[in-house]
PDB file of N, CA, C and O in Angstrom:
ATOM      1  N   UNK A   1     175.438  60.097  78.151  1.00  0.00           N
ATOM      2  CA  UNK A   1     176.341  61.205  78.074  1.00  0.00           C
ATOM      3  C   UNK A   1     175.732  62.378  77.342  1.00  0.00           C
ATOM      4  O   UNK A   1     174.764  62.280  76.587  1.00  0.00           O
ATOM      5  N   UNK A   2     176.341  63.436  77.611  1.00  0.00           N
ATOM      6  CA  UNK A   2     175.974  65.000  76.438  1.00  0.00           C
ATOM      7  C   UNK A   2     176.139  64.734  75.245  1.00  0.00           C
ATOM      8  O   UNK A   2     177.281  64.496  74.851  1.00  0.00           O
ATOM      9  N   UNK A   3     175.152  64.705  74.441  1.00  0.00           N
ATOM     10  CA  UNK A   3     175.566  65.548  72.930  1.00  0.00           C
ATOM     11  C   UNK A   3     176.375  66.223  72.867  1.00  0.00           C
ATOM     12  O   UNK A   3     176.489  67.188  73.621  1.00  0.00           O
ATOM     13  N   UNK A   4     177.254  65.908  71.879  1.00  0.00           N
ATOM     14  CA  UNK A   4     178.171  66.657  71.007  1.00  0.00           C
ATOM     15  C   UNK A   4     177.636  68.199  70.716  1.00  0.00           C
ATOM     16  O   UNK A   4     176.543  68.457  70.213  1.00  0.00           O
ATOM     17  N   UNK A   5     178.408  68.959  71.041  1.00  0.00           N
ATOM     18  CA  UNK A   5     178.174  70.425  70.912  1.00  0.00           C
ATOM     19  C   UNK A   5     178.649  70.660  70.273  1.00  0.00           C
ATOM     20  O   UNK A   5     178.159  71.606  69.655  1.00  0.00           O
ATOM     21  N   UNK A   6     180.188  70.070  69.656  1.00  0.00           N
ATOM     22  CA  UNK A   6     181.674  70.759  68.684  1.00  0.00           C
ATOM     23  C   UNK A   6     181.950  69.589  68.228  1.00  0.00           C
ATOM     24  O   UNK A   6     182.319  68.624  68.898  1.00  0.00           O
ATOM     25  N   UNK A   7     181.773  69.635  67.023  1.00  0.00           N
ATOM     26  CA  UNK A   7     182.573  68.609  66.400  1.00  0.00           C
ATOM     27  C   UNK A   7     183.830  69.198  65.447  1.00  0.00           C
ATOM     28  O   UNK A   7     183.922  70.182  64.714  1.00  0.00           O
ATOM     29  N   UNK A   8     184.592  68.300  65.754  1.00  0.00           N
ATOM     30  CA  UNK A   8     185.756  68.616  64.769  1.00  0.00           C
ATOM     31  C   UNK A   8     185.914  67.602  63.878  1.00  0.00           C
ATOM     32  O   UNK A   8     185.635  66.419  64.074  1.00  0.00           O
ATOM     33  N   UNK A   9     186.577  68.314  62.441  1.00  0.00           N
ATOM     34  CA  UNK A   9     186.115  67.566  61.226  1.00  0.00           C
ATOM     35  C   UNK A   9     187.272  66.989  61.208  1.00  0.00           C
ATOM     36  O   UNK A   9     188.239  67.552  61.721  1.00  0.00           O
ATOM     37  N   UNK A  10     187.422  65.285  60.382  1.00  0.00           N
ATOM     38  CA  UNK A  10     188.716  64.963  60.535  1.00  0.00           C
ATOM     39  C   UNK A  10     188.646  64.138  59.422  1.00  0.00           C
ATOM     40  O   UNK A  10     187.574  63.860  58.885  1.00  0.00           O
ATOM     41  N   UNK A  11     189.736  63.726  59.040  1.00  0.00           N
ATOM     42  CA  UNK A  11     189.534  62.590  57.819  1.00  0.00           C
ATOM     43  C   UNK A  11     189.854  61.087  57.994  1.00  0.00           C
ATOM     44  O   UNK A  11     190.349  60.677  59.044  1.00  0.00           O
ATOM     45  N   UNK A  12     189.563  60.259  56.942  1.00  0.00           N
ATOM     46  CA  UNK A  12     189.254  59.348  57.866  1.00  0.00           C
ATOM     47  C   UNK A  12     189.871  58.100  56.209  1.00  0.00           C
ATOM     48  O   UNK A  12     189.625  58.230  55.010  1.00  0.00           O
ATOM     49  N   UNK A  13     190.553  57.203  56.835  1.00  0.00           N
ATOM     50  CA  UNK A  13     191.130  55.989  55.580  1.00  0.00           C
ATOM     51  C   UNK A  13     191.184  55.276  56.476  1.00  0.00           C
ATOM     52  O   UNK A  13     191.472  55.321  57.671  1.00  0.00           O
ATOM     53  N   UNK A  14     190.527  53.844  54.995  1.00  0.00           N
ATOM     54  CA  UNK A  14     190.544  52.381  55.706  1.00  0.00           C
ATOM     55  C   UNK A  14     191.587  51.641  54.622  1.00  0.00           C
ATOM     56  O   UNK A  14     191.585  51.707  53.393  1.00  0.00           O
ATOM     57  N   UNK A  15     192.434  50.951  55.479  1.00  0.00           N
ATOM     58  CA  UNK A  15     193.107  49.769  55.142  1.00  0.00           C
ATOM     59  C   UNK A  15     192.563  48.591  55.358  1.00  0.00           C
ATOM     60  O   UNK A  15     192.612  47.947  56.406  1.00  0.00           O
ATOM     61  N   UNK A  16     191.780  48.158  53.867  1.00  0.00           N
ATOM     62  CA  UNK A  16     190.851  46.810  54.532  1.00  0.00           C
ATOM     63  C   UNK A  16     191.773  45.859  54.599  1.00  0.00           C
ATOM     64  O   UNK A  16     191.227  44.843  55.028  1.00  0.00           O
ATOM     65  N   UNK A  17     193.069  45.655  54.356  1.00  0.00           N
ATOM     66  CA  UNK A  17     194.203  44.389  54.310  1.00  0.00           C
ATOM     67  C   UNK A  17     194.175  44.077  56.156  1.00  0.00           C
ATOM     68  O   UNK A  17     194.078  43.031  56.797  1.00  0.00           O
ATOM     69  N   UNK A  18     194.283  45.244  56.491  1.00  0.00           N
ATOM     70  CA  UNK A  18     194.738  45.152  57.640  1.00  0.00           C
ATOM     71  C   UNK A  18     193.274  45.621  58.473  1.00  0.00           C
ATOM     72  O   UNK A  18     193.496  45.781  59.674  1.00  0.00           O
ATOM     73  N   UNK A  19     192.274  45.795  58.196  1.00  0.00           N
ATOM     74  CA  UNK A  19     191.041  45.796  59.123  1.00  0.00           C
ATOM     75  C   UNK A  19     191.651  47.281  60.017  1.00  0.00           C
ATOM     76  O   UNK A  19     191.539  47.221  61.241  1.00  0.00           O
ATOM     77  N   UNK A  20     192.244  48.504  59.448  1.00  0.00           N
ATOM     78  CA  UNK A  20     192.474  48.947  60.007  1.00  0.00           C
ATOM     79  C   UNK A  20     191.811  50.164  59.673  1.00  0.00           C
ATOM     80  O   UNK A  20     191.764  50.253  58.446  1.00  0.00           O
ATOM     81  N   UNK A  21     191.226  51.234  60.292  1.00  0.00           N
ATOM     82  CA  UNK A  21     190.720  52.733  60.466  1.00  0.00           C
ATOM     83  C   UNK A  21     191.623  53.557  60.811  1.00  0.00           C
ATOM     84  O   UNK A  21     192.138  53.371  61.914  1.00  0.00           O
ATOM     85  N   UNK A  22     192.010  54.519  60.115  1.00  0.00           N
ATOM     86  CA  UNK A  22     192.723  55.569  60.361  1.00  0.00           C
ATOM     87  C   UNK A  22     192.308  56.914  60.400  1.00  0.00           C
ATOM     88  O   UNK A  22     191.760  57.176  59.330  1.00  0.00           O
ATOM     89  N   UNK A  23     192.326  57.884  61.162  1.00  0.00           N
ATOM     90  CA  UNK A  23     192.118  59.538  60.645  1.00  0.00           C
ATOM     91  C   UNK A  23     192.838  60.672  61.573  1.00  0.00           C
ATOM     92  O   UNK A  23     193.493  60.630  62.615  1.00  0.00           O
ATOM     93  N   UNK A  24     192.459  61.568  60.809  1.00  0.00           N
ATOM     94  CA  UNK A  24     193.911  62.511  60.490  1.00  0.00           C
ATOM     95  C   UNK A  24     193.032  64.098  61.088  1.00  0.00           C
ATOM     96  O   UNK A  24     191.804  64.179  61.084  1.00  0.00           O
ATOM     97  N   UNK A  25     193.901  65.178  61.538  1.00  0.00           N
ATOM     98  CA  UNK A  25     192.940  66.083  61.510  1.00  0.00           C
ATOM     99  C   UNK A  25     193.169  67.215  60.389  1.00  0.00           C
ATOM    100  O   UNK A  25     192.723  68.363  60.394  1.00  0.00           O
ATOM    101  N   UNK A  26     193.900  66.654  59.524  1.00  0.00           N
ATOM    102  CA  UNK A  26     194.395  67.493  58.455  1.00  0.00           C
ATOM    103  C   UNK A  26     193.796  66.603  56.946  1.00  0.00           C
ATOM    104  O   UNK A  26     193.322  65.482  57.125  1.00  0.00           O
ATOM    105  N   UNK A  27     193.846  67.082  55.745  1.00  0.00           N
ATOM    106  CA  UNK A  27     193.746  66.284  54.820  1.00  0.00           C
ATOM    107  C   UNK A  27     195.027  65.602  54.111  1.00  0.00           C
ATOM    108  O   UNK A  27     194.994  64.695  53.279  1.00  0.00           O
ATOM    109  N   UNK A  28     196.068  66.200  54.594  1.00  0.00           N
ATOM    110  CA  UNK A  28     197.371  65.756  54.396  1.00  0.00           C
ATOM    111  C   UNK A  28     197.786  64.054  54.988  1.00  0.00           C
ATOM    112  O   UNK A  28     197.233  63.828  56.064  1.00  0.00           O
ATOM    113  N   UNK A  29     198.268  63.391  54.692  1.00  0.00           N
ATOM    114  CA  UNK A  29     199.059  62.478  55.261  1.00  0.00           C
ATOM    115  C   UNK A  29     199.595  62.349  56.442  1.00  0.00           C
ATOM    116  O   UNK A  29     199.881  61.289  56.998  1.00  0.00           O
ATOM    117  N   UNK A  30     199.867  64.371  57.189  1.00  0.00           N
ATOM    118  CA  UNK A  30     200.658  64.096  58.479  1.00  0.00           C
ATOM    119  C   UNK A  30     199.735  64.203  59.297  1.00  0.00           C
ATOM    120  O   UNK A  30     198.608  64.677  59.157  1.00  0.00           O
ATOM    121  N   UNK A  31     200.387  63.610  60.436  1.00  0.00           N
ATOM    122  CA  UNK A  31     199.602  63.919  61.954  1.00  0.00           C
ATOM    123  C   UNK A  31     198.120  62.884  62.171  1.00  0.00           C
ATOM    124  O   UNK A  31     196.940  63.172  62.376  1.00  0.00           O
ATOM    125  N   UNK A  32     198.853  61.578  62.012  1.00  0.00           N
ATOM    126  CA  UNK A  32     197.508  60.606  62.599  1.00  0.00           C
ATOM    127  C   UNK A  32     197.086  61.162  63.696  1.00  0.00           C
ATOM    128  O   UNK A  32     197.913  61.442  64.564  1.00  0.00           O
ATOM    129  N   UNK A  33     195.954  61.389  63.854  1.00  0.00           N
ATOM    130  CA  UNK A  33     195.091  61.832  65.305  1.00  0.00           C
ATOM    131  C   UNK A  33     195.146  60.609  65.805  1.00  0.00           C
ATOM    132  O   UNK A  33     195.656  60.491  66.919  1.00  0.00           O
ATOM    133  N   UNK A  34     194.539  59.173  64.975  1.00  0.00           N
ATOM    134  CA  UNK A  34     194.129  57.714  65.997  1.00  0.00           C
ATOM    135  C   UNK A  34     194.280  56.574  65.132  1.00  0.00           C
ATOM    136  O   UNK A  34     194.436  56.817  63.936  1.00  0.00           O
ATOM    137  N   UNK A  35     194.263  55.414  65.499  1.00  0.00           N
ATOM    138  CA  UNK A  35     193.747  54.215  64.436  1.00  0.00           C
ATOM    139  C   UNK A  35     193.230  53.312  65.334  1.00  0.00           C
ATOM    140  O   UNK A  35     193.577  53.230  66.512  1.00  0.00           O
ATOM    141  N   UNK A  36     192.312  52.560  64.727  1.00  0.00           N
ATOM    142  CA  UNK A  36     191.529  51.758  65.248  1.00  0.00           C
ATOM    143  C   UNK A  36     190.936  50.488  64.232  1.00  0.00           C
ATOM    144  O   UNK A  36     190.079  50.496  63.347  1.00  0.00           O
ATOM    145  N   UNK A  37     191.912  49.271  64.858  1.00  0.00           N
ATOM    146  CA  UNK A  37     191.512  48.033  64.363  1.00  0.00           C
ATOM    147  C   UNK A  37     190.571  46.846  64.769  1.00  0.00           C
ATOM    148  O   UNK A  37     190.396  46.104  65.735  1.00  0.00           O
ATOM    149  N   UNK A  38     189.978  47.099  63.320  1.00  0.00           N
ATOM    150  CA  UNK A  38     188.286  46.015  63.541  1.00  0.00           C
ATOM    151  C   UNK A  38     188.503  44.469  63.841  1.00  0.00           C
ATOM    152  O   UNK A  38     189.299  43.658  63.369  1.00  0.00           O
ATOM    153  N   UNK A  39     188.125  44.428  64.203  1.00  0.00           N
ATOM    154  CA  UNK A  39     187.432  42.499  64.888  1.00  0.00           C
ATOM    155  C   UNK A  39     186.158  42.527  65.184  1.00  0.00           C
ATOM    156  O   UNK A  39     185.323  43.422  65.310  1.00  0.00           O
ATOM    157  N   UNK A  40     186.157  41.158  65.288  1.00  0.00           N
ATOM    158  CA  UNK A  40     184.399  41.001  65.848  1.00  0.00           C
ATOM    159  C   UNK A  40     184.087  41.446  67.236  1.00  0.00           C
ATOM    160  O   UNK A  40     182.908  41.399  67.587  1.00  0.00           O
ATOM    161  N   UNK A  41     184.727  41.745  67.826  1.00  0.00           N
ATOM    162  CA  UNK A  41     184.262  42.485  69.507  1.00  0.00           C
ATOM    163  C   UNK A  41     184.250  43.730  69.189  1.00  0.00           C
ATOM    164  O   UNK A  41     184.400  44.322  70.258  1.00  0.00           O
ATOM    165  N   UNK A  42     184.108  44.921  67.871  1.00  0.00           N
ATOM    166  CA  UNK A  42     183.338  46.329  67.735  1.00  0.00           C
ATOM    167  C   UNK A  42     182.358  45.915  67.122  1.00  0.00           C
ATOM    168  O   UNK A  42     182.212  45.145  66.173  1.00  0.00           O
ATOM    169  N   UNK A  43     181.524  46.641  67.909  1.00  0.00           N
ATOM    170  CA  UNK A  43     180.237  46.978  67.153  1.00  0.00           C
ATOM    171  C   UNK A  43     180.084  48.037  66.095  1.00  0.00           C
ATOM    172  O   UNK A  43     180.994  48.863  66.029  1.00  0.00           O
ATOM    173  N   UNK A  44     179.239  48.125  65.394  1.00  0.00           N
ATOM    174  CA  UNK A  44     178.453  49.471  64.610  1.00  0.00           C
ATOM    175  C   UNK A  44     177.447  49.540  64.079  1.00  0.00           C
ATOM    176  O   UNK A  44     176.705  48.814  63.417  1.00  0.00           O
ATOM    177  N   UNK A  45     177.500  50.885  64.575  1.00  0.00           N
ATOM    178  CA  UNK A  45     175.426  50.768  64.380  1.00  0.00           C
ATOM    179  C   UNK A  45     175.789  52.379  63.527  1.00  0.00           C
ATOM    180  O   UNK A  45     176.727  53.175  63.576  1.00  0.00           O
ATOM    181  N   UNK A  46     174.494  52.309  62.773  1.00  0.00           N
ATOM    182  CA  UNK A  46     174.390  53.553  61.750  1.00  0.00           C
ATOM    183  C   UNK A  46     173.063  54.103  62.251  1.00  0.00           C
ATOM    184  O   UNK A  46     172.033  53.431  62.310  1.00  0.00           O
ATOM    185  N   UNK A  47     173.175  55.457  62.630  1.00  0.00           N
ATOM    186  CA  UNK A  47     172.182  56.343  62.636  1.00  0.00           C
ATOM    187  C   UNK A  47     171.919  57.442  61.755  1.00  0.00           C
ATOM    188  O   UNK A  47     172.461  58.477  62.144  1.00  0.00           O
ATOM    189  N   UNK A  48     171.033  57.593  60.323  1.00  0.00           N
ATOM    190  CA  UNK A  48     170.970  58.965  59.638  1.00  0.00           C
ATOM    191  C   UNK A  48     172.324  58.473  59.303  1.00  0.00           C
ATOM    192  O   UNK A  48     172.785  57.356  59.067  1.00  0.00           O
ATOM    193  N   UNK A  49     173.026  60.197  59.385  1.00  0.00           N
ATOM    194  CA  UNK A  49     174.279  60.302  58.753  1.00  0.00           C
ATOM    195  C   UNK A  49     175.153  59.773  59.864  1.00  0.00           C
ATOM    196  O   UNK A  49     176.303  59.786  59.424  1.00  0.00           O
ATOM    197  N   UNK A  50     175.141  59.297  61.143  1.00  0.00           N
ATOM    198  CA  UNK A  50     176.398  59.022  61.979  1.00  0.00           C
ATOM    199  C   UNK A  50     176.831  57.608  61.675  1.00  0.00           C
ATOM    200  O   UNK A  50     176.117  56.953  60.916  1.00  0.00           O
ATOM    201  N   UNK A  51     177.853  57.098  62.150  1.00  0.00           N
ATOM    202  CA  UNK A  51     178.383  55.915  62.257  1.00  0.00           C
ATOM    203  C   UNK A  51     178.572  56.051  64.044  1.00  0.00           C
ATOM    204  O   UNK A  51     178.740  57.209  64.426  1.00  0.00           O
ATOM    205  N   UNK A  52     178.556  54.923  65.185  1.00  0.00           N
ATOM    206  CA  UNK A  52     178.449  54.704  66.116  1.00  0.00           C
ATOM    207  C   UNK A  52     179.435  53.421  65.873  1.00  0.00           C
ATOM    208  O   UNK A  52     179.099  52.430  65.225  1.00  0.00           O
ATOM    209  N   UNK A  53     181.066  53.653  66.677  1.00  0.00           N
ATOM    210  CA  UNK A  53     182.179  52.423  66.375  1.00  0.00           C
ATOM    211  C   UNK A  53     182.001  52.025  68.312  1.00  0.00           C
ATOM    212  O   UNK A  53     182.321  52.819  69.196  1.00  0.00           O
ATOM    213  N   UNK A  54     181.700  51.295  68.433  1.00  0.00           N
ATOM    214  CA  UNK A  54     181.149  50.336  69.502  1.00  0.00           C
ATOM    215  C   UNK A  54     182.212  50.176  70.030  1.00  0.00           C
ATOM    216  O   UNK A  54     182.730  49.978  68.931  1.00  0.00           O
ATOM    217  N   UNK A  55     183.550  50.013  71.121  1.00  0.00           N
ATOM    218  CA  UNK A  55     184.468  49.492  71.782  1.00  0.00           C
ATOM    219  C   UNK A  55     184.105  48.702  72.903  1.00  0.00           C
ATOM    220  O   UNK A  55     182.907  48.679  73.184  1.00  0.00           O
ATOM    221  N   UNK A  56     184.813  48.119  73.526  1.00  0.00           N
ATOM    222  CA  UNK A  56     184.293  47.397  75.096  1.00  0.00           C
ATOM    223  C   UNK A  56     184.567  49.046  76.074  1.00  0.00           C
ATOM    224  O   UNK A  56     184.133  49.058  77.226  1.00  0.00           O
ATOM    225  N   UNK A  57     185.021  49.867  75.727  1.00  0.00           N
ATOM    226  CA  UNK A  57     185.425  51.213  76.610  1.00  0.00           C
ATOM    227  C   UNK A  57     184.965  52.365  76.112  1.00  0.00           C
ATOM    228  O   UNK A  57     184.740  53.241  76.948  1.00  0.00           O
ATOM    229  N   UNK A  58     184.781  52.593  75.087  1.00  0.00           N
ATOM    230  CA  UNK A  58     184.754  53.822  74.277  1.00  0.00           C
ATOM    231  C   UNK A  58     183.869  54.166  73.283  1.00  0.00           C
ATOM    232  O   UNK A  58     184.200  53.317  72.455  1.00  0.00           O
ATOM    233  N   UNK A  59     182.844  54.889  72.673  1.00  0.00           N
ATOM    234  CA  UNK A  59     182.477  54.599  71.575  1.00  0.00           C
ATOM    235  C   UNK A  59     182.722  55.740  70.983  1.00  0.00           C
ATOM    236  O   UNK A  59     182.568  56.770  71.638  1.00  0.00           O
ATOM    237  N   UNK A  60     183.179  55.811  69.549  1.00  0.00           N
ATOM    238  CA  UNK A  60     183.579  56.712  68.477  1.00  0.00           C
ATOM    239  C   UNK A  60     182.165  56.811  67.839  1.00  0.00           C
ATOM    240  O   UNK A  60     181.574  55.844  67.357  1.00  0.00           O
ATOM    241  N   UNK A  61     181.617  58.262  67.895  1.00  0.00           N
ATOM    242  CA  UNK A  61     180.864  59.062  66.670  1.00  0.00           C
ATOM    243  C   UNK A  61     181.119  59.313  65.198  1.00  0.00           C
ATOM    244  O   UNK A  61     181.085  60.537  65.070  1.00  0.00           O
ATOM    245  N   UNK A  62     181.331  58.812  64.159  1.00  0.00           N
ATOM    246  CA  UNK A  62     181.120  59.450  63.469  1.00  0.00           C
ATOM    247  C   UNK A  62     180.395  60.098  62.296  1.00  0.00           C
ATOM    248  O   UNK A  62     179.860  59.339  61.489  1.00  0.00           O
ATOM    249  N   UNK A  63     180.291  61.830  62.048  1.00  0.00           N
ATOM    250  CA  UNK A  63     178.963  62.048  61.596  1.00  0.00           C
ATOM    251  C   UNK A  63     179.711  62.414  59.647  1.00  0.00           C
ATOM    252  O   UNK A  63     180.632  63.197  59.415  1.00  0.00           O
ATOM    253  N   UNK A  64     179.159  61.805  58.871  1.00  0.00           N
ATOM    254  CA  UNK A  64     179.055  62.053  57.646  1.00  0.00           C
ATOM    255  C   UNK A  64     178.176  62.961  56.539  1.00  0.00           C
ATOM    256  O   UNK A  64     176.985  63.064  56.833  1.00  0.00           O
ATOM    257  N   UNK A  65     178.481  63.440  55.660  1.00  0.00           N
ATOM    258  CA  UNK A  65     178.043  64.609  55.078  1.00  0.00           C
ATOM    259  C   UNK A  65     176.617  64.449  54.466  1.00  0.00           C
ATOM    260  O   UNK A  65     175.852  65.410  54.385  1.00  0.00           O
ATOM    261  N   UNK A  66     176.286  63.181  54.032  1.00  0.00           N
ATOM    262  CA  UNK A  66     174.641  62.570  53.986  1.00  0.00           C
ATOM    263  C   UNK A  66     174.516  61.223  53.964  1.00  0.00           C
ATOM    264  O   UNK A  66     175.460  60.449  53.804  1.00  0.00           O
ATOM    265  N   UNK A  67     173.433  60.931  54.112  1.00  0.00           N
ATOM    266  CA  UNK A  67     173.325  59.441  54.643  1.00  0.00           C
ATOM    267  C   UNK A  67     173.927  58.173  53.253  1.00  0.00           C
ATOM    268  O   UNK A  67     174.039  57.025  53.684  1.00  0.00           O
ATOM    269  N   UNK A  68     174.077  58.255  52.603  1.00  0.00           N
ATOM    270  CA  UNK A  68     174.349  57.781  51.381  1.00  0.00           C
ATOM    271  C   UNK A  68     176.012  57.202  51.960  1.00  0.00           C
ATOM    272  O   UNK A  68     176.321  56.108  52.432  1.00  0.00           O
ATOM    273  N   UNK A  69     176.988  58.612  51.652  1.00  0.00           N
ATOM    274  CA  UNK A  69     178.081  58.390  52.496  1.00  0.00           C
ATOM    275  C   UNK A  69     178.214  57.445  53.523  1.00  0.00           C
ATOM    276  O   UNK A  69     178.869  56.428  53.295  1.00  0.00           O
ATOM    277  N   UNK A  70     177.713  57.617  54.578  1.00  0.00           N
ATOM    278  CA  UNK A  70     177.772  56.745  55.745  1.00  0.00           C
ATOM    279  C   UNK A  70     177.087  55.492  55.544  1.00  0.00           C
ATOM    280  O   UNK A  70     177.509  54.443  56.030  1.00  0.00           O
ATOM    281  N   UNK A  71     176.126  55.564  54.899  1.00  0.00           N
ATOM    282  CA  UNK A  71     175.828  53.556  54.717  1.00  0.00           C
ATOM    283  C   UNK A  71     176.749  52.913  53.822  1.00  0.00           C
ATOM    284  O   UNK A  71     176.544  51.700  53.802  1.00  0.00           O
ATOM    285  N   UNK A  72     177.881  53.356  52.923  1.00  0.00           N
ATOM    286  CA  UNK A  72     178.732  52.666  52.112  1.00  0.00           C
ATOM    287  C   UNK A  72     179.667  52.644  53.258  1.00  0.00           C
ATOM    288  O   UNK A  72     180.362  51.631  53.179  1.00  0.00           O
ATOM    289  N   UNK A  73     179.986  53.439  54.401  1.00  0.00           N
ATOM    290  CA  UNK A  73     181.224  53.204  55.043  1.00  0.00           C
ATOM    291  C   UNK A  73     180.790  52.017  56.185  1.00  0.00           C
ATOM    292  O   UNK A  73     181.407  51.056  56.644  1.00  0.00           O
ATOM    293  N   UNK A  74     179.426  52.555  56.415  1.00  0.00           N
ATOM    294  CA  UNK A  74     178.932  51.436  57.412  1.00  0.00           C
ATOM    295  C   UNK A  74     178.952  49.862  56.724  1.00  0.00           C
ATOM    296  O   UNK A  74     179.481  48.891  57.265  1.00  0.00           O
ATOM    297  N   UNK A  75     178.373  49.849  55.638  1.00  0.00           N
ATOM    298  CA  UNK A  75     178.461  48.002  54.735  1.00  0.00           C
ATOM    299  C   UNK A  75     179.862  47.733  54.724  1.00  0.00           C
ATOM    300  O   UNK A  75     180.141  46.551  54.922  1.00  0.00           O
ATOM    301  N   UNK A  76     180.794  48.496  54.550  1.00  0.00           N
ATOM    302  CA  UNK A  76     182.393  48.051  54.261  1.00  0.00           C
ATOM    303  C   UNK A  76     183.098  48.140  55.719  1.00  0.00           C
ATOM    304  O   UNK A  76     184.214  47.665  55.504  1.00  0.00           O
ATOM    305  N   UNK A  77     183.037  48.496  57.086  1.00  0.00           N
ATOM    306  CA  UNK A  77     183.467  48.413  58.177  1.00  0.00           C
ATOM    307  C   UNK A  77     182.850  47.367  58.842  1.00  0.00           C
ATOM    308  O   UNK A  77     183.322  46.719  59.776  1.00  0.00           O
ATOM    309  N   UNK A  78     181.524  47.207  58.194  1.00  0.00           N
ATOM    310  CA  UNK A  78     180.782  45.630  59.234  1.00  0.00           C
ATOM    311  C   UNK A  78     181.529  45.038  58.799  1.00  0.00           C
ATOM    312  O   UNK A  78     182.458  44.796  59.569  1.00  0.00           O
ATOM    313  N   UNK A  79     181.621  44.574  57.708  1.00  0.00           N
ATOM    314  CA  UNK A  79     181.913  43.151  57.007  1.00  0.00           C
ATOM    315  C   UNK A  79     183.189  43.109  57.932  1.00  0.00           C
ATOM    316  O   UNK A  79     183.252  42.029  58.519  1.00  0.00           O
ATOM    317  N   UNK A  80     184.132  43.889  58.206  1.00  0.00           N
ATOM    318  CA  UNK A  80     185.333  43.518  59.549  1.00  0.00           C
ATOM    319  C   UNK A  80     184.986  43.113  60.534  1.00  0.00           C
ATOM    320  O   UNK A  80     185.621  42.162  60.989  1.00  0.00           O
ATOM    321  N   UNK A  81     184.088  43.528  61.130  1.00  0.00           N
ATOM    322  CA  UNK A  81     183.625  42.952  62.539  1.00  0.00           C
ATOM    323  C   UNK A  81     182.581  41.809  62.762  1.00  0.00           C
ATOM    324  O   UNK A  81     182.162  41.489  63.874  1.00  0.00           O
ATOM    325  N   UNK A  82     182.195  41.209  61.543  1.00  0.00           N
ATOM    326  CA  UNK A  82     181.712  39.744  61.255  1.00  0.00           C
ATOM    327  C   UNK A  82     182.300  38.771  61.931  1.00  0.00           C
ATOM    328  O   UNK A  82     183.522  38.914  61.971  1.00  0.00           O
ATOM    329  N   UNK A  83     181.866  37.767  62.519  1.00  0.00           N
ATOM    330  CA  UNK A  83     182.588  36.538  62.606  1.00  0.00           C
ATOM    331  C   UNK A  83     182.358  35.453  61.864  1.00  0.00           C
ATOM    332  O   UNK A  83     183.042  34.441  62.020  1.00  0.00           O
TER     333      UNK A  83
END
């Protein structure tokens, strides 16, 4: 597929009780944009600053502000999709 030309910035909370991903396009509380719950059938792979969320249909980008950031989100979202 194309590279991303536009990204839009969004925020992003995990409920590890519930293996669940949430984000927002506001920093507020309102207006979930999506959620997306981990099991062992997503993948993720870390590139640099992106996170790559693996679906059987879909895969979610996301790019973080430096790589530091994104490998703490990447170690704490695998450990969900472990079996």
């Amino acid at each position: 597929g194309a590279l991303h030309t536009q990204w839009k910035k969004r925020w992003f909370e995990f409920y590890p009780n519930n293996k669940c991903l949430v984000w927002r396009a506001e920093q507020t509380l309102d207006g979930v944009k999506g959620t997306l719950f981990l099991d062992h059938s997503i993948k993720i792979e870390k590139n640099n600053n992106n996170l790559l969320i693996k679906l059987n249909s879909k895969t979610h980008q996301i790019q973080f502000d430096n790589n530091q950031v994104a490998e703490e989100w990447f170690q704490v979202l695998s450990l969900c999709t472990r079996q």
